[in-house]
Short mmCIF file of C-alpha atoms in Angstrom, two decimals:
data_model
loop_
_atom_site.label_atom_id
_atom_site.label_comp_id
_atom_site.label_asym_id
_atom_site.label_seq_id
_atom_site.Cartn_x
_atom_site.Cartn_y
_atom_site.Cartn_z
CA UNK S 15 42.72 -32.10 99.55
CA UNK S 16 45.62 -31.56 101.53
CA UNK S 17 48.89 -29.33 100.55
CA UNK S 18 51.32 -30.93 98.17
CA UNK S 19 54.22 -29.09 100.68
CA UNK S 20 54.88 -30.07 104.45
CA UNK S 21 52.93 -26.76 106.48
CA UNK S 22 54.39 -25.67 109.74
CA UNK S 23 51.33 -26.23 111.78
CA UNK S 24 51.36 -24.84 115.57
CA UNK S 25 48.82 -26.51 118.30
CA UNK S 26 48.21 -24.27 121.17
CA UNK S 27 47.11 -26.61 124.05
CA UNK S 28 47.88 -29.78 121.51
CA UNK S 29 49.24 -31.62 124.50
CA UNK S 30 45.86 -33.66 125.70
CA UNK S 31 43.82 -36.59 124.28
CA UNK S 32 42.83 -34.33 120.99
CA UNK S 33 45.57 -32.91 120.74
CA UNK S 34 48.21 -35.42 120.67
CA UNK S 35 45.97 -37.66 118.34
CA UNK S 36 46.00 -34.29 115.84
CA UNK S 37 49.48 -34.24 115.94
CA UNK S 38 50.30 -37.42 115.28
CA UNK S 39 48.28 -37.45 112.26
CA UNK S 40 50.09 -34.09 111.15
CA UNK S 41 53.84 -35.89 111.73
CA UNK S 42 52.89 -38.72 110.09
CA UNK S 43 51.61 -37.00 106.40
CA UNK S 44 55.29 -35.12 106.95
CA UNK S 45 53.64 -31.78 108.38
CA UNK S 46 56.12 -29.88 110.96
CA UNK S 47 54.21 -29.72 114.10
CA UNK S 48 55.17 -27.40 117.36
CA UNK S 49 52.62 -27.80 120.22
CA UNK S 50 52.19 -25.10 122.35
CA UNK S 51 51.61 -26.41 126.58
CA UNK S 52 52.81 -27.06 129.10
CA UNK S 53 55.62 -29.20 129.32
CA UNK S 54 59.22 -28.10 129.51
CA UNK S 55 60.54 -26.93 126.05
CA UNK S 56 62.15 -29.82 124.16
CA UNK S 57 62.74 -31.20 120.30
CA UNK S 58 60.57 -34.84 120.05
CA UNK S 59 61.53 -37.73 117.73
CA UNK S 60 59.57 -35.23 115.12
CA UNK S 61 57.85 -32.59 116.73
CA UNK S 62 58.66 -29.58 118.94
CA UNK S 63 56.93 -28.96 122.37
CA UNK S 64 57.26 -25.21 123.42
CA UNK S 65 56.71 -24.24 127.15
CA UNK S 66 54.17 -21.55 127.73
CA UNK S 67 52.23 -20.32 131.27
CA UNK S 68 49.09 -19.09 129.24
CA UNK S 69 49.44 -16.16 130.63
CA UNK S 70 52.32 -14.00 129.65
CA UNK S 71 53.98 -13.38 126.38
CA UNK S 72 57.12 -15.89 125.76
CA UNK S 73 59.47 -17.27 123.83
CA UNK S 74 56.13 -19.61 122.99
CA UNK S 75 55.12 -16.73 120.58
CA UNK S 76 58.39 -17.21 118.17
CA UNK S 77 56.55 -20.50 116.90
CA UNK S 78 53.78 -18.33 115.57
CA UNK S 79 55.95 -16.43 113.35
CA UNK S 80 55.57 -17.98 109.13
CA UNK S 81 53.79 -20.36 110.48
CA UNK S 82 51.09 -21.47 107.90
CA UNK S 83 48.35 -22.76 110.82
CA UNK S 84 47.39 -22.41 114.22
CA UNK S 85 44.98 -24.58 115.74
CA UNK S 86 43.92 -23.22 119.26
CA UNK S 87 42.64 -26.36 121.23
CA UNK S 88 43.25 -25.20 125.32
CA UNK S 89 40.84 -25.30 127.63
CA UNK S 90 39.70 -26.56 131.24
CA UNK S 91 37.89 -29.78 131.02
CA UNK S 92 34.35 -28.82 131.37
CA UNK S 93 33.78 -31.98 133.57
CA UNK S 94 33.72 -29.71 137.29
CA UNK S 95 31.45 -28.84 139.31
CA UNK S 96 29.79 -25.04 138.15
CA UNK S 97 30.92 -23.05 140.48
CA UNK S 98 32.08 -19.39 140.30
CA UNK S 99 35.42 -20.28 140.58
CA UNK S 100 35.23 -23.01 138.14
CA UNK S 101 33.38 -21.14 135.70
CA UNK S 102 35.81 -18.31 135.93
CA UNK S 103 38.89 -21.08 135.17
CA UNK S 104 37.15 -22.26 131.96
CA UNK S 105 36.57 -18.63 130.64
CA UNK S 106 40.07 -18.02 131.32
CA UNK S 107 41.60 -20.89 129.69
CA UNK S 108 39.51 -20.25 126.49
CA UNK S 109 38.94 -16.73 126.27
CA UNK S 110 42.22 -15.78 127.86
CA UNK S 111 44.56 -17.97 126.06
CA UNK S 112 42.86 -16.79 122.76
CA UNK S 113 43.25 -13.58 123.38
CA UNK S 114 46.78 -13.95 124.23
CA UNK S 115 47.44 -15.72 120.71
CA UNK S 116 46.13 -12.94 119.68
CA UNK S 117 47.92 -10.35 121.18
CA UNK S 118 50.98 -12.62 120.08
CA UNK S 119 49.83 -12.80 116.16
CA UNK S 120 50.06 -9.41 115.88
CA UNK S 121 53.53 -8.63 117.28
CA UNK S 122 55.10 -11.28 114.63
CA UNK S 123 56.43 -10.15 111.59
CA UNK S 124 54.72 -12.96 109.80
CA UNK S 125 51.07 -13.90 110.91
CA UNK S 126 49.84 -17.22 110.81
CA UNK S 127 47.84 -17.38 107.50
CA UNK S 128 45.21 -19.53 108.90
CA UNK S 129 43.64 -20.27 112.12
CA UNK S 130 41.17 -22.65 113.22
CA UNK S 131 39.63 -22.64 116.64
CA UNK S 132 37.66 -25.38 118.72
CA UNK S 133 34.26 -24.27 120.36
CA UNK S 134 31.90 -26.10 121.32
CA UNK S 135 28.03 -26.98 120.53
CA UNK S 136 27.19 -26.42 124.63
CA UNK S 137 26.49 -22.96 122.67
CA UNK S 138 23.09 -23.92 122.23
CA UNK S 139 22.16 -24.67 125.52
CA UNK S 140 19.18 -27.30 125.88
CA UNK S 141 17.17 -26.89 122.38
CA UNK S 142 14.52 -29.43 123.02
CA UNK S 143 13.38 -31.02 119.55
CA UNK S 144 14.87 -28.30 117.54
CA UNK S 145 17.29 -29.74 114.69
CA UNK S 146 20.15 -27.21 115.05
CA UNK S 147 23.13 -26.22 112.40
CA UNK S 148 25.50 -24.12 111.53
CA UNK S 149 22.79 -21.28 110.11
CA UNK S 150 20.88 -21.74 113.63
CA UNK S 151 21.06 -18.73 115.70
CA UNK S 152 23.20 -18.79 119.20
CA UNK S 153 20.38 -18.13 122.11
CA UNK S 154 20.82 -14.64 124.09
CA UNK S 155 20.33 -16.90 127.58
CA UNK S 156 21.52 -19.58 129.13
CA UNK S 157 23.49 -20.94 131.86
CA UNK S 158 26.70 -19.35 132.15
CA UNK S 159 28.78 -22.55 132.39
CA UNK S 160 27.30 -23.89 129.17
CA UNK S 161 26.25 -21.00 127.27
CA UNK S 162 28.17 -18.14 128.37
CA UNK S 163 31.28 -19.48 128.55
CA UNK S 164 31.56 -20.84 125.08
CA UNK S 165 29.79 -17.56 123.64
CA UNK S 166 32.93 -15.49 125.22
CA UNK S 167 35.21 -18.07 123.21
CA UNK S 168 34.04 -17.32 120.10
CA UNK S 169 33.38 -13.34 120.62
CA UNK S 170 37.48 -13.46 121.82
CA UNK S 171 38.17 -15.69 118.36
CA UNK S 172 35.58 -13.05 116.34
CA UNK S 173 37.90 -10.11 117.72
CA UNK S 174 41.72 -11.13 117.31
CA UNK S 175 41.46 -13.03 113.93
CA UNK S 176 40.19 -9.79 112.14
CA UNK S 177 43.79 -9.81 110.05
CA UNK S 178 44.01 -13.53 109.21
CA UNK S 179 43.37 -14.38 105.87
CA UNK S 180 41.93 -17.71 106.44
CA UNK S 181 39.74 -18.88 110.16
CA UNK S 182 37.61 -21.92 110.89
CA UNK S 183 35.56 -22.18 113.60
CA UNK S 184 34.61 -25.94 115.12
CA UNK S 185 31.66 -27.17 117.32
CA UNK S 186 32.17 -30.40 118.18
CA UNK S 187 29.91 -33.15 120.01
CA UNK S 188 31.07 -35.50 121.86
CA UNK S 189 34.08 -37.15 120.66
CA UNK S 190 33.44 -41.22 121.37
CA UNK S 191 36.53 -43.58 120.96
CA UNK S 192 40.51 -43.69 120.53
CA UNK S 193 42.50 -45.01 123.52
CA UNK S 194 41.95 -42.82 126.11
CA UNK S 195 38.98 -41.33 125.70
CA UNK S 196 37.37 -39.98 128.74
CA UNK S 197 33.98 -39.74 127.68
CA UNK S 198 33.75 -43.25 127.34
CA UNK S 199 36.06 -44.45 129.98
CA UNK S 200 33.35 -42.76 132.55
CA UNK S 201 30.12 -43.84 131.02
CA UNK S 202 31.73 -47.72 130.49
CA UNK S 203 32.19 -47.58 134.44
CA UNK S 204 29.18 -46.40 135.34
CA UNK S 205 27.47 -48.87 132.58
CA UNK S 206 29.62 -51.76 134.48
CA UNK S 207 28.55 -50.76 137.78
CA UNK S 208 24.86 -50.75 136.76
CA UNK S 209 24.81 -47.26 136.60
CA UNK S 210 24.02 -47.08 132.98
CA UNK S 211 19.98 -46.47 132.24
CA UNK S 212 18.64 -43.44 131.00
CA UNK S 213 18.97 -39.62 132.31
CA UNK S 214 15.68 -37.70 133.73
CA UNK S 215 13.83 -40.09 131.18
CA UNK S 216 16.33 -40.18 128.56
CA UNK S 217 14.61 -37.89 125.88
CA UNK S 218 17.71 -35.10 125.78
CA UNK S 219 19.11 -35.39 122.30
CA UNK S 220 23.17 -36.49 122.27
CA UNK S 221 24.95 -35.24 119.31
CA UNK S 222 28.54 -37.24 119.10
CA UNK S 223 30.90 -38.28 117.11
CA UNK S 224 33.45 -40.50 116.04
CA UNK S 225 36.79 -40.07 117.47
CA UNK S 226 38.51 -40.95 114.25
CA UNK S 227 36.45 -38.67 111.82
CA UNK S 228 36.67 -35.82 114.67
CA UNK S 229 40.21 -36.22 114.11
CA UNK S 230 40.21 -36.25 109.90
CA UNK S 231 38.29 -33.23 110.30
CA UNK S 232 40.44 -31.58 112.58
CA UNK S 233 43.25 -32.37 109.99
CA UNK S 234 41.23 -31.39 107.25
CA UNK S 235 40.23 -27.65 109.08
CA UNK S 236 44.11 -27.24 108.99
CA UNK S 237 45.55 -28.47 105.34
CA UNK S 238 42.14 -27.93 103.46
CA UNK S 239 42.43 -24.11 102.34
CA UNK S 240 38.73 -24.44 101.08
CA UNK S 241 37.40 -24.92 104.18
CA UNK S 242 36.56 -21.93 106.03
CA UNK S 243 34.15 -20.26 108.34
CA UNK S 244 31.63 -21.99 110.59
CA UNK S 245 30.95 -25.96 111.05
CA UNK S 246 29.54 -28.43 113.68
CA UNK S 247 31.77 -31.28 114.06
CA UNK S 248 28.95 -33.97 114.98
CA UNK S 249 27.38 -36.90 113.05
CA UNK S 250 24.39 -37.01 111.16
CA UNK S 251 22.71 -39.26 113.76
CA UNK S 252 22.23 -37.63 116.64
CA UNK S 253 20.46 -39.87 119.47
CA UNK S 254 18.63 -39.60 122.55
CA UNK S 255 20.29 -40.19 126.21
CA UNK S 256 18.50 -43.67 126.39
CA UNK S 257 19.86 -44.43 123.25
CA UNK S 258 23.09 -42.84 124.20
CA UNK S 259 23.03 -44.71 127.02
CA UNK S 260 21.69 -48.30 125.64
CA UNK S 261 25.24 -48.30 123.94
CA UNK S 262 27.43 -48.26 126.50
CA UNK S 263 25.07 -51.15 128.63
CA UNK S 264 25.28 -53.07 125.27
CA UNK S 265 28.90 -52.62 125.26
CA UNK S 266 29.48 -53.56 128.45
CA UNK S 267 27.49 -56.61 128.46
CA UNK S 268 25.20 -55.36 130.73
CA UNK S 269 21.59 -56.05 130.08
CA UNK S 270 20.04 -53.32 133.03
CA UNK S 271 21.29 -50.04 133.90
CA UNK S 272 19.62 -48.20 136.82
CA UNK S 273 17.43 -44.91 135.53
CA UNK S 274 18.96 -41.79 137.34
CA UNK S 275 15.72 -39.19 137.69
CA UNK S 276 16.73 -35.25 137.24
CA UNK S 277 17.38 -35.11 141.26
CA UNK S 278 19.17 -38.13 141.69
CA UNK S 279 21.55 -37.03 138.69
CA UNK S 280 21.80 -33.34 139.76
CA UNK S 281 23.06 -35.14 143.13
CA UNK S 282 25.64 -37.91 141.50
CA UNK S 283 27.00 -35.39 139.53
CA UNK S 284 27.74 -32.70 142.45
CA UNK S 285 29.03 -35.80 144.36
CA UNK S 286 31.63 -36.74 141.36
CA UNK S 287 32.77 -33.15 140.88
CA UNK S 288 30.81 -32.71 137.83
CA UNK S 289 28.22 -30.46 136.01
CA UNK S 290 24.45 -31.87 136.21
CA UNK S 291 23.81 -29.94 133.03
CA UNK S 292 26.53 -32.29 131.12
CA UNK S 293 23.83 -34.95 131.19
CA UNK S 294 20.38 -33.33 131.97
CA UNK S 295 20.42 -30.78 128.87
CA UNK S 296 20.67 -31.64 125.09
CA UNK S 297 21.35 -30.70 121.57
CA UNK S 298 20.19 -32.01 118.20
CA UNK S 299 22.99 -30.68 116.26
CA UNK S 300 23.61 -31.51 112.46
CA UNK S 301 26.80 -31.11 110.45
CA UNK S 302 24.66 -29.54 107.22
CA UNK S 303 27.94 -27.73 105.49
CA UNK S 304 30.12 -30.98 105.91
CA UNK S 305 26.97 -32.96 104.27
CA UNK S 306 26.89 -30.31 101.26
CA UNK S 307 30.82 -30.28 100.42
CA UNK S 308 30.37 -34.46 100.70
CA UNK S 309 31.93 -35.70 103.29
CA UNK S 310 31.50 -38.80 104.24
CA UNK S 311 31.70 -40.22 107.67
CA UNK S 312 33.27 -42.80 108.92
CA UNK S 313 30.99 -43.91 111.52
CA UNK S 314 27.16 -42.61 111.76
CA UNK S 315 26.00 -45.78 114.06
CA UNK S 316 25.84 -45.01 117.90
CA UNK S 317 25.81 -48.30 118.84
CA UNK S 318 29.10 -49.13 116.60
CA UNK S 319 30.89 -46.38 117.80
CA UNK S 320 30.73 -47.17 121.28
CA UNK S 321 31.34 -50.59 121.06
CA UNK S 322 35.01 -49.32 119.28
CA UNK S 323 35.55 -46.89 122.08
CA UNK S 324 35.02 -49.83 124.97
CA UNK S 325 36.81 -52.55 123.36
CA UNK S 326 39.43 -50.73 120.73
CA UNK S 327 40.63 -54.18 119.42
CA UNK S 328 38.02 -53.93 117.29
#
């Protein structure tokens, strides 16, 4: 599947938890990797990190030129509060940055000849029951910090990649596991602290996935030139939030976890600086075109994956 030649690969915000765990797996299969963040400019045992304010044209934009894939992975943690200023700061470090990619892909004399771009499955909104995939259609309304914000991301992605030859657009779920992880680090403390039981009565659908295949299909979306187009980066098993939730108690060792009713969780949340609708909304999201070209995940249990992301020696 992948290229029998190294590819010079560039990661535009490669520098957090994804990120780094992308490039790694690039360095190691001999792939010459420049991340794009920022960091001061420097050469790594085998990688490159360039400097860039994502927000003006640099030196950062050199990287782009011959290279043979860009992966654009910045973005502001969706984890704040949704304010207007907040919600402003995660358009602009999506649509913004891919704009400016953008604007830098066309002024180098060699284009990238393939670029693959994260998004997200928050697209959807709250979709009940509804079993949703790549051929479902995006919803005209919603909030702005789910919705909106990731609709803007693509449209900005739709409207600079016009001239390269090869683009792959991801929607991930939640990514569950790897050291680090900060899904589960927060939903193992709150599971500890007895915090754990279901959401506004735990029937929102949770569509996740394993941090290890998230990252084999990241790798995949960059030295796969068959892959192309549209795909939701989520396992086959989506479950509900007491489900979701059982997991992490489970994990934990934790045989009760306080229920949190829709007020009590749209107050928590404002409290710890985040977004109620993280928790209170829901997606049943499939991954139907990675099912058809057979791939095979690594991990479709819930209850497995968790227990991997709270105690890694396993």
């Amino acid at each position: 599947m992948s290229d029998p030649v190294p590819l010079r690969v560039v990661l535009v915000g490669g520098s957090g938890f994804l990120g780094s765990a992308v490039r790694s797996r690039l360095v190691d299969e001999g792939h010459d990797v420049t991340v794009i963040g920022r960091a001061p400019t420097r050469q790594h045992d085998r990688w490159w990190h360039v400097n860039w304010d994502a927000r003006t044209i640099g030196d950062w934009a050199d990287s782009l030129d011959g290279a043979d894939v860009v992966m654009h992975l910045a973005g502001k943690r969706v984890d704040c509060r949704p304010t207007a200023r907040n919600i402003d700061a995660l358009i602009a470090s999506r649509v913004d940055t891919v704009r400016l990619v953008g604007e830098a892909v066309q002024r180098v004399a060699q284009p990238p000849a393939a670029w693959v771009q994260l998004s997200s499955l928050a697209i959807f909104g709250d979709c009940g029951d509804t079993i949703i995939d790549e051929s479902t259609a995006v919803p005209d309304t919603g909030r702005r910090q789910q919705v909106d914000v990731c609709r803007l991301w693509e449209e900005a992605f739709r409207d600079v990649t016009s001239q390269i030859g090869r683009t792959v657009l991801l929607r991930p779920g939640i990514g569950i596991g790897g050291v680090g992880d900060p899904a589960s680090a927060q939903l193992a403390r709150l599971a500890r602290f007895g915090l754990g039981g279901s959401v506004a009565g735990g029937r929102q659908w949770v569509s996740w996935i394993r941090i290890d295949d998230f990252v084999d299909l990241l790798y995949r979306s960059i030295t796969d030139t068959e892959m192309q187009g549209l795909y939701h980066l989520t396992s086959p098993n989506p479950v509900r939030n007491a489900a979701f939730m059982a997991a992490y108690r489970h994990a934990t060792g934790r045989k009760f976890g306080l229920p949190a009713p829709r007020l009590i969780t749209q107050i928590g949340a404002t409290l710890l600086g985040s977004d109620p609708a993280l928790a209170l909304t829901g997606r049943r999201c499939v991954p139907t075109r990675l099912l058809e070209e057979g791939y095979r995940f690594a991990g479709d249990d819930i209850d497995d994956a968790v227990q991997r992301a709270v105690r890694p020696s396993r």
